[in-house]
Coordinates of C-alpha atoms and ligand atoms in Angstrom, one line a residue:
M1 CA -0.1 0.0 -0.1
S2 CA 1.5 3.4 -1.1
S3 CA 1.1 6.3 1.0
I4 CA -0.8 9.0 -0.6
K5 CA 0.5 12.6 -0.2
I6 CA -1.9 15.6 -1.3
E7 CA -0.2 19.1 -1.3
C8 CA -1.0 22.6 -2.7
V9 CA 2.0 23.2 -4.9
L10 CA 0.8 26.6 -6.2
R11 CA -1.6 29.1 -4.4
E12 CA -2.9 30.6 -7.8
N13 CA -6.1 31.9 -6.3
C14 CA -7.9 30.9 -9.4
R15 CA -11.5 32.1 -9.7
C16 CA -12.3 28.8 -11.6
G17 CA -9.0 26.7 -12.3
E18 CA -9.7 24.2 -14.9
S19 CA -8.2 22.0 -17.7
P20 CA -4.8 20.7 -16.3
V21 CA -2.8 19.4 -18.9
W22 CA 0.9 18.1 -18.5
E23 CA 3.5 19.2 -21.0
E24 CA 6.3 16.8 -20.9
A25 CA 8.7 18.9 -23.0
S26 CA 8.7 21.7 -20.5
N27 CA 8.0 19.8 -17.2
S28 CA 5.0 22.0 -16.9
L29 CA 1.4 22.1 -16.0
L30 CA -0.9 24.0 -18.1
F31 CA -4.2 25.1 -16.8
V32 CA -6.8 27.8 -17.3
D33 CA -8.7 30.2 -14.9
I34 CA -11.9 30.4 -16.9
P35 CA -13.5 33.8 -15.7
A36 CA -10.1 35.4 -15.4
K37 CA -9.5 34.7 -19.1
K38 CA -6.0 33.4 -18.3
V39 CA -4.1 30.4 -19.7
C40 CA -1.3 29.5 -17.1
R41 CA 2.0 27.4 -17.4
W42 CA 3.5 26.3 -14.2
D43 CA 7.2 25.1 -14.4
S44 CA 7.4 22.3 -12.0
L45 CA 11.2 22.7 -11.7
S46 CA 11.5 26.4 -11.3
K47 CA 8.2 26.7 -9.7
R48 CA 7.5 29.8 -11.7
V49 CA 4.1 30.6 -13.5
Q50 CA 3.7 32.3 -16.9
Q51 CA 0.4 33.4 -18.3
V52 CA -1.3 34.5 -21.2
T53 CA -4.4 36.8 -21.1
V54 CA -7.1 36.4 -23.7
D55 CA -10.3 38.2 -24.6
A56 CA -13.0 36.0 -23.4
P57 CA -13.5 33.1 -20.9
V58 CA -10.9 30.5 -21.7
S59 CA -12.2 27.0 -20.6
S60 CA -9.6 24.6 -21.8
V61 CA -6.1 24.2 -23.3
A62 CA -4.4 21.5 -25.1
L63 CA -0.9 20.8 -26.7
R64 CA -0.5 21.2 -30.6
Q65 CA 1.4 18.9 -32.7
G66 CA 4.4 20.9 -33.9
G67 CA 4.3 23.1 -31.1
G68 CA 2.3 25.9 -29.4
Y69 CA -1.3 25.2 -28.0
V70 CA -4.8 25.3 -29.0
A71 CA -7.6 26.6 -26.5
T72 CA -11.3 27.3 -26.3
V73 CA -11.9 30.9 -25.9
G74 CA -15.5 32.1 -25.6
T75 CA -17.2 30.0 -28.3
K76 CA -14.1 30.0 -30.5
F77 CA -11.4 27.2 -31.0
C78 CA -8.3 29.1 -31.1
A79 CA -4.6 28.5 -31.8
L80 CA -2.6 29.9 -29.0
N81 CA 0.9 31.2 -29.5
W82 CA 2.7 31.5 -26.2
E83 CA 5.6 33.7 -27.6
D84 CA 3.6 36.6 -28.9
Q85 CA 0.6 35.9 -26.7
S86 CA -1.9 35.7 -29.5
A87 CA -5.1 33.7 -29.9
V88 CA -6.1 33.2 -33.3
A89 CA -9.6 31.8 -34.1
L90 CA -9.8 28.5 -36.2
A91 CA -13.5 28.2 -35.9
T92 CA -16.6 29.5 -33.9
V93 CA -19.5 27.4 -32.6
D94 CA -23.0 28.5 -31.2
K95 CA -23.1 31.6 -33.2
D96 CA -26.8 32.0 -32.5
K97 CA -26.4 31.6 -28.8
K98 CA -24.9 34.9 -27.5
N99 CA -24.8 33.9 -23.7
N100 CA -22.9 30.5 -24.5
R101 CA -19.3 29.7 -23.8
F102 CA -17.1 26.6 -24.3
N103 CA -16.4 24.5 -21.2
D104 CA -14.1 21.6 -20.9
G105 CA -12.1 20.3 -23.8
K106 CA -9.6 17.6 -24.6
V107 CA -7.9 16.2 -27.8
D108 CA -8.8 12.6 -28.8
P109 CA -6.3 9.8 -29.8
A110 CA -6.4 10.9 -33.3
G111 CA -5.8 14.6 -32.8
R112 CA -9.2 16.0 -32.8
Y113 CA -10.0 18.7 -30.2
F114 CA -13.3 17.8 -28.5
A115 CA -15.1 20.5 -26.4
G116 CA -18.6 21.2 -25.4
T117 CA -20.4 24.4 -24.6
M118 CA -22.9 25.7 -22.0
A119 CA -24.9 28.8 -21.1
E120 CA -22.9 31.3 -19.0
E121 CA -23.5 30.7 -15.3
T122 CA -25.1 33.4 -13.1
A123 CA -23.6 31.7 -10.1
P124 CA -21.7 28.2 -10.0
A125 CA -24.2 25.6 -11.6
V126 CA -27.0 28.2 -12.0
L127 CA -27.6 28.8 -15.6
E128 CA -30.3 28.4 -18.5
R129 CA -30.5 24.7 -19.2
H130 CA -30.2 22.8 -22.4
Q131 CA -28.1 25.4 -24.3
G132 CA -25.0 23.5 -24.8
S133 CA -23.8 21.2 -27.4
L134 CA -20.8 18.9 -27.9
Y135 CA -18.5 19.6 -30.7
S136 CA -15.0 18.7 -32.2
L137 CA -12.4 20.5 -34.2
F138 CA -10.9 18.1 -36.9
P139 CA -7.3 18.5 -37.9
D140 CA -8.5 20.3 -41.2
H141 CA -10.2 22.9 -38.8
H142 CA -13.8 21.8 -39.6
V143 CA -16.2 21.3 -36.9
E144 CA -18.5 18.5 -36.1
K145 CA -21.4 18.6 -33.9
Y146 CA -22.4 15.6 -31.9
F147 CA -25.5 16.5 -30.0
D148 CA -27.2 19.4 -28.2
Q149 CA -29.5 19.9 -25.2
V150 CA -26.5 19.8 -22.9
D151 CA -26.5 21.7 -19.5
I152 CA -22.8 21.8 -18.4
S153 CA -20.6 20.1 -20.9
N154 CA -17.7 18.8 -18.8
G155 CA -15.2 16.0 -18.3
L156 CA -14.3 13.8 -21.4
D157 CA -11.6 11.1 -22.2
W158 CA -11.1 8.0 -24.0
S159 CA -10.6 4.4 -23.2
L160 CA -7.1 3.0 -23.6
D161 CA -8.2 0.9 -26.7
H162 CA -10.0 4.0 -28.1
K163 CA -13.2 2.3 -28.4
I164 CA -15.1 4.1 -25.8
F165 CA -15.7 7.8 -25.4
Y166 CA -16.4 9.0 -21.8
Y167 CA -18.4 12.1 -21.2
I168 CA -19.9 14.2 -18.4
D169 CA -23.0 16.5 -18.6
S170 CA -22.7 17.9 -15.0
L171 CA -26.3 18.2 -14.0
S172 CA -27.2 14.7 -15.2
Y173 CA -25.0 13.6 -12.2
S174 CA -23.8 10.8 -14.4
V175 CA -20.7 9.7 -16.1
D176 CA -21.5 8.4 -19.6
A177 CA -20.0 6.4 -22.2
F178 CA -20.4 6.2 -26.0
D179 CA -19.0 3.6 -28.5
Y180 CA -16.2 5.5 -30.3
D181 CA -14.9 5.1 -33.8
L182 CA -11.6 6.6 -33.9
Q183 CA -11.4 6.6 -37.7
T184 CA -14.3 8.7 -38.1
G185 CA -14.6 10.4 -34.8
K186 CA -18.3 9.4 -34.5
I187 CA -20.0 8.4 -31.2
S188 CA -22.9 6.2 -30.6
N189 CA -25.0 4.1 -28.0
R190 CA -24.9 6.4 -25.0
R191 CA -25.2 4.8 -21.6
S192 CA -24.7 5.8 -18.0
I193 CA -21.8 4.0 -16.3
Y194 CA -22.0 5.7 -12.8
K195 CA -24.3 7.9 -11.1
L196 CA -22.9 10.0 -8.4
E197 CA -24.0 9.9 -4.9
K198 CA -25.5 12.8 -3.1
E199 CA -22.5 13.6 -1.2
E200 CA -20.2 13.4 -4.2
Q201 CA -22.0 16.4 -5.7
I202 CA -21.5 17.5 -9.1
P203 CA -19.3 15.6 -11.6
D204 CA -16.8 17.9 -13.5
G205 CA -13.4 17.1 -15.0
M206 CA -12.2 13.7 -15.7
C207 CA -9.2 11.7 -16.9
I208 CA -8.3 8.0 -17.5
D209 CA -5.4 6.2 -16.1
A210 CA -3.1 3.7 -17.5
E211 CA -5.2 0.8 -16.1
G212 CA -8.3 2.1 -17.8
K213 CA -10.1 3.6 -14.8
L214 CA -11.6 7.0 -14.6
W215 CA -10.8 9.7 -12.1
V216 CA -13.7 12.2 -11.6
A217 CA -13.3 15.6 -9.9
C218 CA -16.4 16.3 -7.9
Y219 CA -17.2 20.0 -7.8
N220 CA -18.6 20.9 -4.3
G221 CA -17.6 17.5 -3.3
G222 CA -13.9 18.3 -2.4
R223 CA -12.9 15.0 -3.8
V224 CA -11.6 13.1 -6.7
I225 CA -13.3 9.5 -7.3
R226 CA -11.7 6.6 -9.1
L227 CA -14.3 4.6 -11.1
D228 CA -14.2 1.2 -12.9
P229 CA -16.1 1.9 -16.1
E230 CA -16.5 -1.9 -16.6
T231 CA -18.3 -2.6 -13.4
G232 CA -19.7 0.8 -12.6
K233 CA -18.2 0.8 -9.1
R234 CA -16.2 3.4 -7.4
L235 CA -12.9 2.1 -6.4
Q236 CA -11.4 5.0 -4.4
T237 CA -12.1 8.5 -2.9
L238 CA -9.3 11.1 -2.5
K239 CA -10.5 13.9 -0.3
L240 CA -8.8 17.4 -0.9
P241 CA -8.7 20.3 1.5
V242 CA -11.0 22.5 -0.8
V243 CA -14.4 21.7 -1.9
K244 CA -14.7 23.2 -5.4
T245 CA -12.6 20.6 -7.0
T246 CA -13.0 21.0 -10.8
S247 CA -10.7 18.8 -12.7
C248 CA -7.6 16.3 -12.8
C249 CA -4.8 15.1 -14.9
F250 CA -1.7 12.9 -14.5
G251 CA 1.7 14.5 -15.0
G252 CA 5.2 14.6 -13.6
K253 CA 7.7 11.8 -14.0
D254 CA 6.1 9.0 -15.9
Y255 CA 2.8 10.6 -15.4
S256 CA 2.9 9.1 -11.8
E257 CA 1.5 12.4 -10.2
M258 CA -1.9 13.6 -10.3
Y259 CA -2.7 17.4 -10.7
V260 CA -5.9 18.9 -9.5
T261 CA -7.5 22.3 -10.1
C262 CA -10.2 23.9 -8.2
A263 CA -12.3 27.0 -7.9
R264 CA -12.8 30.1 -5.5
D265 CA -15.9 31.5 -7.1
G266 CA -19.1 30.9 -5.1
M267 CA -17.3 30.6 -1.9
D268 CA -18.3 33.2 1.0
P269 CA -15.6 34.7 3.0
E270 CA -16.0 32.2 5.9
D271 CA -15.5 29.4 3.4
L272 CA -12.4 31.0 2.1
L273 CA -10.9 31.5 5.5
Q274 CA -11.3 27.8 6.1
Q275 CA -10.0 26.9 2.6
P276 CA -6.9 29.2 2.0
E277 CA -5.8 27.1 -0.7
A278 CA -8.9 27.3 -2.7
G279 CA -8.2 28.2 -6.3
G280 CA -4.7 26.5 -6.1
I281 CA -3.2 23.6 -7.8
F282 CA -2.9 20.4 -5.9
K283 CA -0.4 17.5 -6.6
I284 CA -1.1 14.2 -5.5
T285 CA 1.7 11.5 -5.2
G286 CA 1.7 8.0 -3.9
L287 CA -1.3 6.8 -5.9
G288 CA 0.4 3.6 -7.1
V289 CA -1.0 4.2 -10.6
K290 CA 0.1 6.1 -13.6
G291 CA -1.6 8.2 -16.2
I292 CA -1.0 8.6 -19.9
P293 CA 0.3 11.5 -21.8
P294 CA -2.3 13.8 -23.3
Y295 CA -2.8 13.7 -27.0
P296 CA -1.7 16.8 -29.1
Y297 CA -4.2 18.3 -31.6
A298 CA -3.1 17.4 -35.0
G299 CA -4.0 20.3 -36.9
Ligands
GCO1 O1 -15.4 24.0 -14.0 C1 -16.2 24.0 -15.1 O2 -16.3 23.0 -15.8 C2 -17.3 24.8 -15.0 O3 -16.9 25.9 -16.0 C3 -17.5 25.5 -13.6 O4 -18.3 26.7 -13.7 C4 -18.1 24.3 -12.9 O5 -18.2 23.0 -13.5 C5 -19.7 24.5 -12.6 O6 -19.9 25.7 -11.9 C6 -20.1 23.3 -11.7 O7 -21.2 22.7 -12.1
ZN2 ZN1 -15.2 21.4 -15.8

């Protein structure tokens, strides 16, 4: 039995930290602060943070093949150039929905950038329902839409054999699976693989580990849970000293560490006193299981 250690490695005071992504080439963790319109890069060796500010809420960031990054900014899929701090639109979605923005996004094993949308929140988890959709940006920059009627498009990842796509629409309180066709990027046969228990609260970001199990950050639940998608059973619960845990990824040496983002927005002054690390970046070691490298966008 390994001994699990959970520490706040960066007190960043993110309003809503999200989309942690490990960049092996720079030993860095990328993440965003959605309402602060910031993409951050934390160098795990120097412990320094760099940031790029964009002109709209930025909900996800991903690596790009050939260098640089892609990000979802407002309702745009963008190419992000770190050196000149520019974000250039590659495609726009939900043009008829002025109150929408993108939320979580991630690249599939074939290099397509998947991301879903939602109506802007008036408070955490308070928003006009059924306004979101799930999309992907193909390497040739065309966009495909999968479905609409989404409340809060959130965590996503693919099984290790690339045959299943896992997806969370937060207000369904369910982790869902689809059959996945990697060749075409098509999804089918939606089903629920896990329903959250009441105390687990709202399912948010998610990632898969090298054993094919899913790790789901529970917003308001102050925890990350490990699920077996085959049996539908919860295998493990990691409790954090902050309640608004938003997402997780593996990183560090051989992807043996887990990084967790969280939010401050929606907390009252008393909560903030009790959770001074809210909005920080947490590192979890000693899990005894590794993750897999993130896939880069192929366009
Ligand atoms: O982190 C995200 O994915 C959203 O953008 C957040 O706003 C929370 O998920 C939401 O508030 C909880 O439901
Ligand atoms: Zn999220």
